[in-house]
Amino acid sequence: MNDGIDRIIDANINRVTEGLRVVEDIFRYSIVSDEIQQRLKDLRHNLVTVVDRGDVILARNSLDDVGYLSSGANEYNRSEPGDIVSANLKRAEEGLRVLEEVYKIGKKDKSSLMKKLRYELYELEKKAYAKMKRKLLPKGLYLVMTNPRTGYEDIALLAVKAGLPVIQIRQKKGSDRELMNIAFKIREITSGTKTLFIVNDRLDIARMCNADGVHLGQDDIEPGRAKDFLGDNFMIGLSTHNLSQVEKAQNEPLDYIGFGPIWETDSKERPDPVTGVEKLRKAVEKSHHPVVAIGGINRDNVGELKGTGINNIAVIRAVQDAMDPYAEMTFLNNFGENI
């Protein structure tokens, strides 16, 4: 090939690999996704291993590049990591298209490979956007409702009024029909509000009522299969009770993990062993998922969770058994927002 074509190849290999590396680091350190980060890395390596860069690098003449000083209107317009992802994926896709075209001159096998890589990147772009659009768990009180004495609807209405970031229905007794009716009512109450609605255990009911997510226990269906069933728009949380489970959870497609019980609780018939605050702190250090502390938390001991790095505090009885549930959830939510 002539020097002009070699310069085009050199510039676009740089364009693609640099763009992929930028997005790779975003999904490694900011919008954390092991799968997307690894696939970006594999795609980048596949490109550089099939291209002999020696000849095209020798054709490089960066100082005389007429496009060096040109810039687009939005080149420096970035307000969040998602903007960086979008710009650099497009940059990589355009670079692959250029390589596909120029390799048609005498190297059709490489042209076909560039086309294959470009379509792989299109699919990866879809997964990246789905990951970026997924709901995040805002800080504050994560309220779990288990047969509240004033009724699910009343507590849900108070939670929305108090601006709680998330409420979960955890109904262990009663019929499926009863649970489904409750879930649809809570979905109606929370729709259009800032309060996310999570269903415990039941993927089918979460999907039917279009909840925001589902929370799983250690003995429930695996998070990966839950994700396949529900799709990327549903949040998935997982209960963990020791550091080994926290470690294992790092490889799961989760939006958050619960950790506890921090203190003794009677919310379960057979409660898990108490973890304590120090293990909670270690769980936060190990986890790249947001951590929700749960188990025996109330206004008397919640101050001990300051500085642990948790994303949320979760309570059941502290609100449900309170004389004034609204005042209690407001107090704990304000604490949780600033923890």
CSV table of C-alpha atoms in Angstrom, one decimal:
chain,number,residue,atom,x,y,z
A,1,MET,CA,0.0,0.0,0.0
A,2,ASN,CA,1.1,3.6,-0.5
A,3,ASP,CA,2.1,5.9,2.3
A,4,GLY,CA,-1.2,7.8,2.3
A,5,ILE,CA,-3.2,4.6,2.8
A,6,ASP,CA,-0.8,3.4,5.4
A,7,ARG,CA,-1.2,6.7,7.3
A,8,ILE,CA,-5.0,6.2,7.2
A,9,ILE,CA,-4.6,2.7,8.6
A,10,ASP,CA,-2.2,3.8,11.3
A,11,ALA,CA,-4.4,6.7,12.4
A,12,ASN,CA,-7.6,4.5,12.5
A,13,ILE,CA,-5.9,1.7,14.4
A,14,ASN,CA,-4.9,4.3,17.0
A,15,ARG,CA,-8.4,5.8,16.9
A,16,VAL,CA,-10.0,2.4,17.5
A,17,THR,CA,-7.7,1.2,20.2
A,18,GLU,CA,-7.6,4.5,22.1
A,19,GLY,CA,-11.4,4.7,22.0
A,20,LEU,CA,-11.8,1.1,23.2
A,21,ARG,CA,-9.3,1.6,26.0
A,22,VAL,CA,-11.1,4.8,27.3
A,23,VAL,CA,-14.4,2.9,27.4
A,24,GLU,CA,-12.7,-0.1,28.9
A,25,ASP,CA,-11.4,1.9,31.8
A,26,ILE,CA,-14.9,3.5,32.4
A,27,PHE,CA,-16.4,0.1,32.8
A,28,ARG,CA,-13.5,-1.0,34.9
A,29,TYR,CA,-13.4,1.8,37.4
A,30,SER,CA,-16.6,3.9,37.1
A,31,ILE,CA,-19.5,2.1,35.6
A,32,VAL,CA,-18.3,-1.3,36.9
A,33,SER,CA,-19.0,-4.3,34.6
A,34,ASP,CA,-16.5,-7.2,34.5
A,35,GLU,CA,-18.2,-8.6,31.4
A,36,ILE,CA,-18.2,-5.4,29.3
A,37,GLN,CA,-14.6,-4.4,30.4
A,38,GLN,CA,-13.3,-7.9,29.4
A,39,ARG,CA,-15.1,-7.9,26.1
A,40,LEU,CA,-13.7,-4.5,25.2
A,41,LYS,CA,-10.2,-5.7,26.1
A,42,ASP,CA,-10.7,-8.8,24.0
A,43,LEU,CA,-11.9,-6.8,21.0
A,44,ARG,CA,-8.9,-4.4,21.3
A,45,HIS,CA,-6.4,-7.3,21.5
A,46,ASN,CA,-8.1,-9.0,18.5
A,47,LEU,CA,-7.5,-5.9,16.4
A,48,VAL,CA,-3.8,-5.3,17.3
A,49,THR,CA,-2.8,-9.0,16.9
A,50,VAL,CA,-4.0,-9.3,13.3
A,51,VAL,CA,-2.5,-6.0,12.1
A,52,ASP,CA,1.2,-5.6,11.3
A,53,ARG,CA,1.8,-2.2,12.6
A,54,GLY,CA,5.5,-1.9,11.7
A,55,ASP,CA,5.0,-0.7,8.1
A,56,VAL,CA,2.1,1.7,8.8
A,57,ILE,CA,3.9,3.3,11.8
A,58,LEU,CA,6.8,4.1,9.5
A,59,ALA,CA,4.4,6.0,7.3
A,60,ARG,CA,3.2,8.2,10.2
A,61,ASN,CA,3.7,11.9,9.9
A,62,SER,CA,1.8,13.4,12.8
A,63,LEU,CA,3.3,16.9,12.7
A,64,ASP,CA,2.1,17.4,9.1
A,65,ASP,CA,-1.4,16.0,9.7
A,66,VAL,CA,-3.8,18.7,8.4
A,67,GLY,CA,-6.5,17.5,10.8
A,68,TYR,CA,-4.4,17.8,13.9
A,69,LEU,CA,-5.8,21.2,15.0
A,70,SER,CA,-9.4,20.6,13.9
A,71,SER,CA,-12.1,19.8,16.4
A,72,GLY,CA,-15.8,19.2,16.5
A,73,ALA,CA,-18.3,21.4,18.2
A,74,ASN,CA,-19.0,18.8,20.9
A,75,GLU,CA,-15.4,17.5,21.3
A,76,TYR,CA,-15.0,18.9,24.9
A,77,ASN,CA,-18.7,18.6,25.9
A,78,ARG,CA,-18.6,15.9,28.5
A,79,SER,CA,-20.8,16.1,31.6
A,80,GLU,CA,-20.7,12.5,32.9
A,81,PRO,CA,-19.0,9.1,32.2
A,82,GLY,CA,-21.8,8.1,29.9
A,83,ASP,CA,-20.9,11.0,27.5
A,84,ILE,CA,-17.3,9.7,27.4
A,85,VAL,CA,-18.6,6.2,26.6
A,86,SER,CA,-20.8,7.4,23.8
A,87,ALA,CA,-18.2,9.5,22.2
A,88,ASN,CA,-15.5,6.9,22.3
A,89,LEU,CA,-17.6,4.0,21.1
A,90,LYS,CA,-18.7,6.0,18.1
A,91,ARG,CA,-15.0,6.9,17.5
A,92,ALA,CA,-14.0,3.2,17.6
A,93,GLU,CA,-16.9,2.2,15.3
A,94,GLU,CA,-16.1,4.9,12.7
A,95,GLY,CA,-12.4,3.9,12.8
A,96,LEU,CA,-13.3,0.2,12.2
A,97,ARG,CA,-15.5,1.3,9.2
A,98,VAL,CA,-12.6,3.2,7.7
A,99,LEU,CA,-10.3,0.2,8.2
A,100,GLU,CA,-12.8,-2.0,6.6
A,101,GLU,CA,-13.0,0.2,3.5
A,102,VAL,CA,-9.2,0.8,3.0
A,103,TYR,CA,-8.4,-2.9,3.5
A,104,LYS,CA,-10.6,-3.7,0.6
A,105,ILE,CA,-7.6,-2.5,-1.5
A,106,GLY,CA,-5.6,-5.7,-1.7
A,107,LYS,CA,-6.4,-7.1,1.8
A,108,LYS,CA,-10.0,-8.3,1.7
A,109,ASP,CA,-9.4,-10.9,4.5
A,110,LYS,CA,-8.6,-8.0,6.9
A,111,SER,CA,-11.5,-6.0,5.6
A,112,SER,CA,-13.8,-8.8,6.5
A,113,LEU,CA,-12.3,-9.0,10.0
A,114,MET,CA,-12.8,-5.3,10.5
A,115,LYS,CA,-16.4,-5.7,9.6
A,116,LYS,CA,-16.8,-8.6,12.0
A,117,LEU,CA,-15.2,-6.5,14.8
A,118,ARG,CA,-17.4,-3.5,14.0
A,119,TYR,CA,-20.6,-5.6,14.4
A,120,GLU,CA,-19.2,-7.1,17.6
A,121,LEU,CA,-18.8,-3.5,18.8
A,122,TYR,CA,-22.4,-2.6,17.8
A,123,GLU,CA,-23.7,-5.4,20.1
A,124,LEU,CA,-21.3,-4.4,22.9
A,125,GLU,CA,-22.5,-0.8,22.5
A,126,LYS,CA,-26.1,-2.0,23.2
A,127,LYS,CA,-25.0,-3.8,26.4
A,128,ALA,CA,-23.1,-0.7,27.5
A,129,TYR,CA,-26.1,1.5,27.0
A,130,ALA,CA,-28.3,-0.9,28.9
A,131,LYS,CA,-25.8,-0.9,31.7
A,132,MET,CA,-25.7,2.9,31.8
A,133,LYS,CA,-29.5,3.2,31.8
A,134,ARG,CA,-30.0,0.8,34.7
A,135,LYS,CA,-31.3,2.4,37.8
A,136,LEU,CA,-28.9,3.2,40.6
A,137,LEU,CA,-29.7,2.7,44.2
A,138,PRO,CA,-29.9,6.2,45.8
A,139,LYS,CA,-28.6,6.7,49.3
A,140,GLY,CA,-31.0,6.7,52.2
A,141,LEU,CA,-33.4,4.3,53.9
A,142,TYR,CA,-34.1,0.9,52.3
A,143,LEU,CA,-37.4,0.0,53.9
A,144,VAL,CA,-38.4,-3.7,54.0
A,145,MET,CA,-42.0,-4.3,54.6
A,146,THR,CA,-43.0,-7.6,56.2
A,147,ASN,CA,-46.7,-7.8,57.2
A,148,PRO,CA,-46.8,-4.3,58.7
A,149,ARG,CA,-49.5,-3.9,61.3
A,150,THR,CA,-50.9,-0.8,59.6
A,151,GLY,CA,-51.0,-2.5,56.2
A,152,TYR,CA,-48.7,-2.4,53.2
A,153,GLU,CA,-50.5,0.4,51.4
A,154,ASP,CA,-50.4,2.7,54.4
A,155,ILE,CA,-46.6,2.2,54.9
A,156,ALA,CA,-46.0,2.6,51.1
A,157,LEU,CA,-47.9,5.8,51.0
A,158,LEU,CA,-45.9,7.1,54.0
A,159,ALA,CA,-42.6,6.0,52.4
A,160,VAL,CA,-43.4,7.9,49.2
A,161,LYS,CA,-44.4,11.0,51.2
A,162,ALA,CA,-41.1,10.8,53.1
A,163,GLY,CA,-39.1,10.5,49.8
A,164,LEU,CA,-37.6,7.1,50.6
A,165,PRO,CA,-35.3,5.9,47.8
A,166,VAL,CA,-36.5,2.3,47.9
A,167,ILE,CA,-39.1,0.0,49.5
A,168,GLN,CA,-39.2,-3.8,49.4
A,169,ILE,CA,-42.1,-6.1,49.9
A,170,ARG,CA,-41.1,-9.3,51.8
A,171,GLN,CA,-44.2,-11.4,52.2
A,172,LYS,CA,-43.3,-14.9,53.4
A,173,LYS,CA,-46.9,-16.1,54.2
A,174,GLY,CA,-50.1,-15.9,52.4
A,175,SER,CA,-51.3,-16.9,48.9
A,176,ASP,CA,-49.7,-15.9,45.6
A,177,ARG,CA,-52.9,-14.1,44.7
A,178,GLU,CA,-52.7,-12.0,47.9
A,179,LEU,CA,-49.0,-11.2,47.2
A,180,MET,CA,-49.7,-10.2,43.6
A,181,ASN,CA,-52.5,-7.9,44.6
A,182,ILE,CA,-50.3,-6.2,47.2
A,183,ALA,CA,-47.5,-5.9,44.7
A,184,PHE,CA,-49.8,-4.2,42.1
A,185,LYS,CA,-51.1,-1.8,44.7
A,186,ILE,CA,-47.6,-0.8,45.8
A,187,ARG,CA,-46.5,-0.4,42.2
A,188,GLU,CA,-49.4,2.0,41.6
A,189,ILE,CA,-48.4,4.0,44.7
A,190,THR,CA,-44.8,4.2,43.8
A,191,SER,CA,-45.2,4.8,40.0
A,192,GLY,CA,-44.0,8.3,39.0
A,193,THR,CA,-42.3,8.9,42.3
A,194,LYS,CA,-38.6,8.8,43.4
A,195,THR,CA,-39.3,5.6,45.4
A,196,LEU,CA,-38.1,2.4,43.8
A,197,PHE,CA,-40.1,-0.8,44.4
A,198,ILE,CA,-38.4,-4.1,45.0
A,199,VAL,CA,-40.0,-7.5,45.3
A,200,ASN,CA,-38.4,-10.1,47.5
A,201,ASP,CA,-37.7,-13.5,46.0
A,202,ARG,CA,-40.5,-13.6,43.4
A,203,LEU,CA,-39.3,-12.9,39.9
A,204,ASP,CA,-42.6,-13.8,38.4
A,205,ILE,CA,-44.5,-11.3,40.5
A,206,ALA,CA,-41.8,-8.6,40.1
A,207,ARG,CA,-42.1,-9.0,36.3
A,208,MET,CA,-45.9,-9.1,36.2
A,209,CYS,CA,-46.3,-5.9,38.2
A,210,ASN,CA,-43.3,-4.2,36.5
A,211,ALA,CA,-41.5,-3.6,39.7
A,212,ASP,CA,-38.1,-1.9,39.7
A,213,GLY,CA,-36.3,-4.9,40.8
A,214,VAL,CA,-36.0,-8.1,42.8
A,215,HIS,CA,-34.1,-9.1,45.9
A,216,LEU,CA,-32.7,-12.6,46.1
A,217,GLY,CA,-31.5,-14.7,49.0
A,218,GLN,CA,-28.6,-17.2,49.0
A,219,ASP,CA,-30.9,-20.1,48.3
A,220,ASP,CA,-32.9,-18.4,45.6
A,221,ILE,CA,-32.3,-18.5,41.8
A,222,GLU,CA,-28.8,-17.4,40.7
A,223,PRO,CA,-28.6,-13.7,39.8
A,224,GLY,CA,-27.4,-14.5,36.3
A,225,ARG,CA,-30.5,-16.5,35.5
A,226,ALA,CA,-32.7,-13.9,37.2
A,227,LYS,CA,-31.1,-11.3,34.9
A,228,ASP,CA,-31.8,-13.4,31.8
A,229,PHE,CA,-35.4,-13.8,32.9
A,230,LEU,CA,-36.1,-10.2,33.9
A,231,GLY,CA,-33.8,-8.2,31.5
A,232,ASP,CA,-31.4,-5.4,32.0
A,233,ASN,CA,-34.0,-2.9,33.2
A,234,PHE,CA,-34.7,-4.7,36.5
A,235,MET,CA,-32.4,-4.1,39.5
A,236,ILE,CA,-31.1,-7.2,41.2
A,237,GLY,CA,-30.0,-7.3,44.8
A,238,LEU,CA,-28.5,-10.3,46.8
A,239,SER,CA,-28.4,-11.0,50.5
A,240,THR,CA,-24.9,-11.8,51.9
A,241,HIS,CA,-24.1,-12.9,55.4
A,242,ASN,CA,-20.4,-13.4,55.4
A,243,LEU,CA,-17.3,-12.2,53.6
A,244,SER,CA,-17.0,-15.3,51.5
A,245,GLN,CA,-20.5,-14.6,50.1
A,246,VAL,CA,-19.5,-11.0,49.4
A,247,GLU,CA,-16.4,-12.2,47.5
A,248,LYS,CA,-18.5,-14.6,45.4
A,249,ALA,CA,-21.1,-11.8,44.7
A,250,GLN,CA,-18.4,-9.7,42.9
A,251,ASN,CA,-18.8,-11.9,39.8
A,252,GLU,CA,-22.6,-11.7,39.7
A,253,PRO,CA,-24.6,-9.2,37.6
A,254,LEU,CA,-25.9,-7.3,40.7
A,255,ASP,CA,-26.9,-3.8,41.4
A,256,TYR,CA,-26.3,-4.0,45.1
A,257,ILE,CA,-25.8,-6.5,48.0
A,258,GLY,CA,-27.3,-6.6,51.4
A,259,PHE,CA,-25.0,-7.5,54.3
A,260,GLY,CA,-26.0,-8.6,57.7
A,261,PRO,CA,-27.5,-9.1,60.2
A,262,ILE,CA,-25.3,-6.4,61.8
A,263,TRP,CA,-27.0,-6.8,65.1
A,264,GLU,CA,-29.4,-9.4,66.5
A,265,THR,CA,-32.8,-9.4,64.9
A,266,ASP,CA,-36.0,-11.5,65.2
A,267,SER,CA,-37.3,-10.6,61.7
A,268,LYS,CA,-36.4,-14.2,60.6
A,269,GLU,CA,-37.4,-17.4,62.2
A,270,ARG,CA,-33.8,-18.7,61.8
A,271,PRO,CA,-31.6,-15.6,61.7
A,272,ASP,CA,-28.1,-15.8,60.3
A,273,PRO,CA,-25.1,-15.2,62.6
A,274,VAL,CA,-24.5,-11.6,63.6
A,275,THR,CA,-21.8,-10.0,61.5
A,276,GLY,CA,-21.1,-6.8,63.5
A,277,VAL,CA,-19.9,-3.5,62.2
A,278,GLU,CA,-16.2,-4.4,61.6
A,279,LYS,CA,-17.2,-7.2,59.2
A,280,LEU,CA,-19.6,-4.8,57.5
A,281,ARG,CA,-16.7,-2.4,57.0
A,282,LYS,CA,-14.6,-5.2,55.4
A,283,ALA,CA,-17.6,-6.2,53.2
A,284,VAL,CA,-17.7,-2.6,51.8
A,285,GLU,CA,-14.0,-2.7,51.1
A,286,LYS,CA,-14.3,-6.0,49.2
A,287,SER,CA,-17.4,-5.1,47.2
A,288,HIS,CA,-17.6,-3.2,44.0
A,289,HIS,CA,-21.4,-3.3,44.4
A,290,PRO,CA,-23.2,-0.8,46.7
A,291,VAL,CA,-23.7,-2.3,50.1
A,292,VAL,CA,-26.9,-2.2,52.1
A,293,ALA,CA,-26.5,-2.8,55.8
A,294,ILE,CA,-29.4,-4.7,57.5
A,295,GLY,CA,-30.2,-6.4,60.7
A,296,GLY,CA,-31.2,-4.9,64.0
A,297,ILE,CA,-30.7,-1.3,63.0
A,298,ASN,CA,-32.6,1.4,64.8
A,299,ARG,CA,-32.2,5.0,65.8
A,300,ASP,CA,-30.3,4.0,68.9
A,301,ASN,CA,-27.4,2.2,67.1
A,302,VAL,CA,-27.5,3.6,63.6
A,303,GLY,CA,-24.8,6.1,64.5
A,304,GLU,CA,-22.3,3.3,64.8
A,305,LEU,CA,-22.6,2.8,61.0
A,306,LYS,CA,-21.0,6.2,60.3
A,307,GLY,CA,-17.8,5.9,58.3
A,308,THR,CA,-18.4,2.3,57.1
A,309,GLY,CA,-18.9,3.4,53.5
A,310,ILE,CA,-22.3,1.7,53.1
A,311,ASN,CA,-24.7,2.9,50.5
A,312,ASN,CA,-27.9,2.4,52.5
A,313,ILE,CA,-29.4,1.2,55.8
A,314,ALA,CA,-32.2,-1.2,55.7
A,315,VAL,CA,-34.8,-1.7,58.5
A,316,ILE,CA,-38.0,-3.6,59.0
A,317,ARG,CA,-39.2,-3.4,62.6
A,318,ALA,CA,-37.6,-0.1,63.4
A,319,VAL,CA,-40.3,1.5,61.3
A,320,GLN,CA,-43.1,-1.1,61.4
A,321,ASP,CA,-43.2,-1.3,65.2
A,322,ALA,CA,-42.7,2.5,65.7
A,323,MET,CA,-45.5,4.5,67.3
A,324,ASP,CA,-45.0,7.0,64.5
A,325,PRO,CA,-43.7,5.1,61.4
A,326,TYR,CA,-43.4,8.3,59.3
A,327,ALA,CA,-41.3,10.1,61.9
A,328,GLU,CA,-39.1,7.1,62.2
A,329,MET,CA,-38.6,6.5,58.5
A,330,THR,CA,-37.9,10.2,58.0
A,331,PHE,CA,-35.2,10.2,60.7
A,332,LEU,CA,-33.5,7.1,59.4
A,333,ASN,CA,-33.7,8.3,55.8
A,334,ASN,CA,-32.1,11.6,56.6
A,335,PHE,CA,-29.3,9.7,58.4
A,336,GLY,CA,-28.9,7.3,55.5
A,337,GLU,CA,-28.6,10.1,53.0
A,338,ASN,CA,-25.6,11.5,54.9
A,339,ILE,CA,-24.0,8.4,56.2
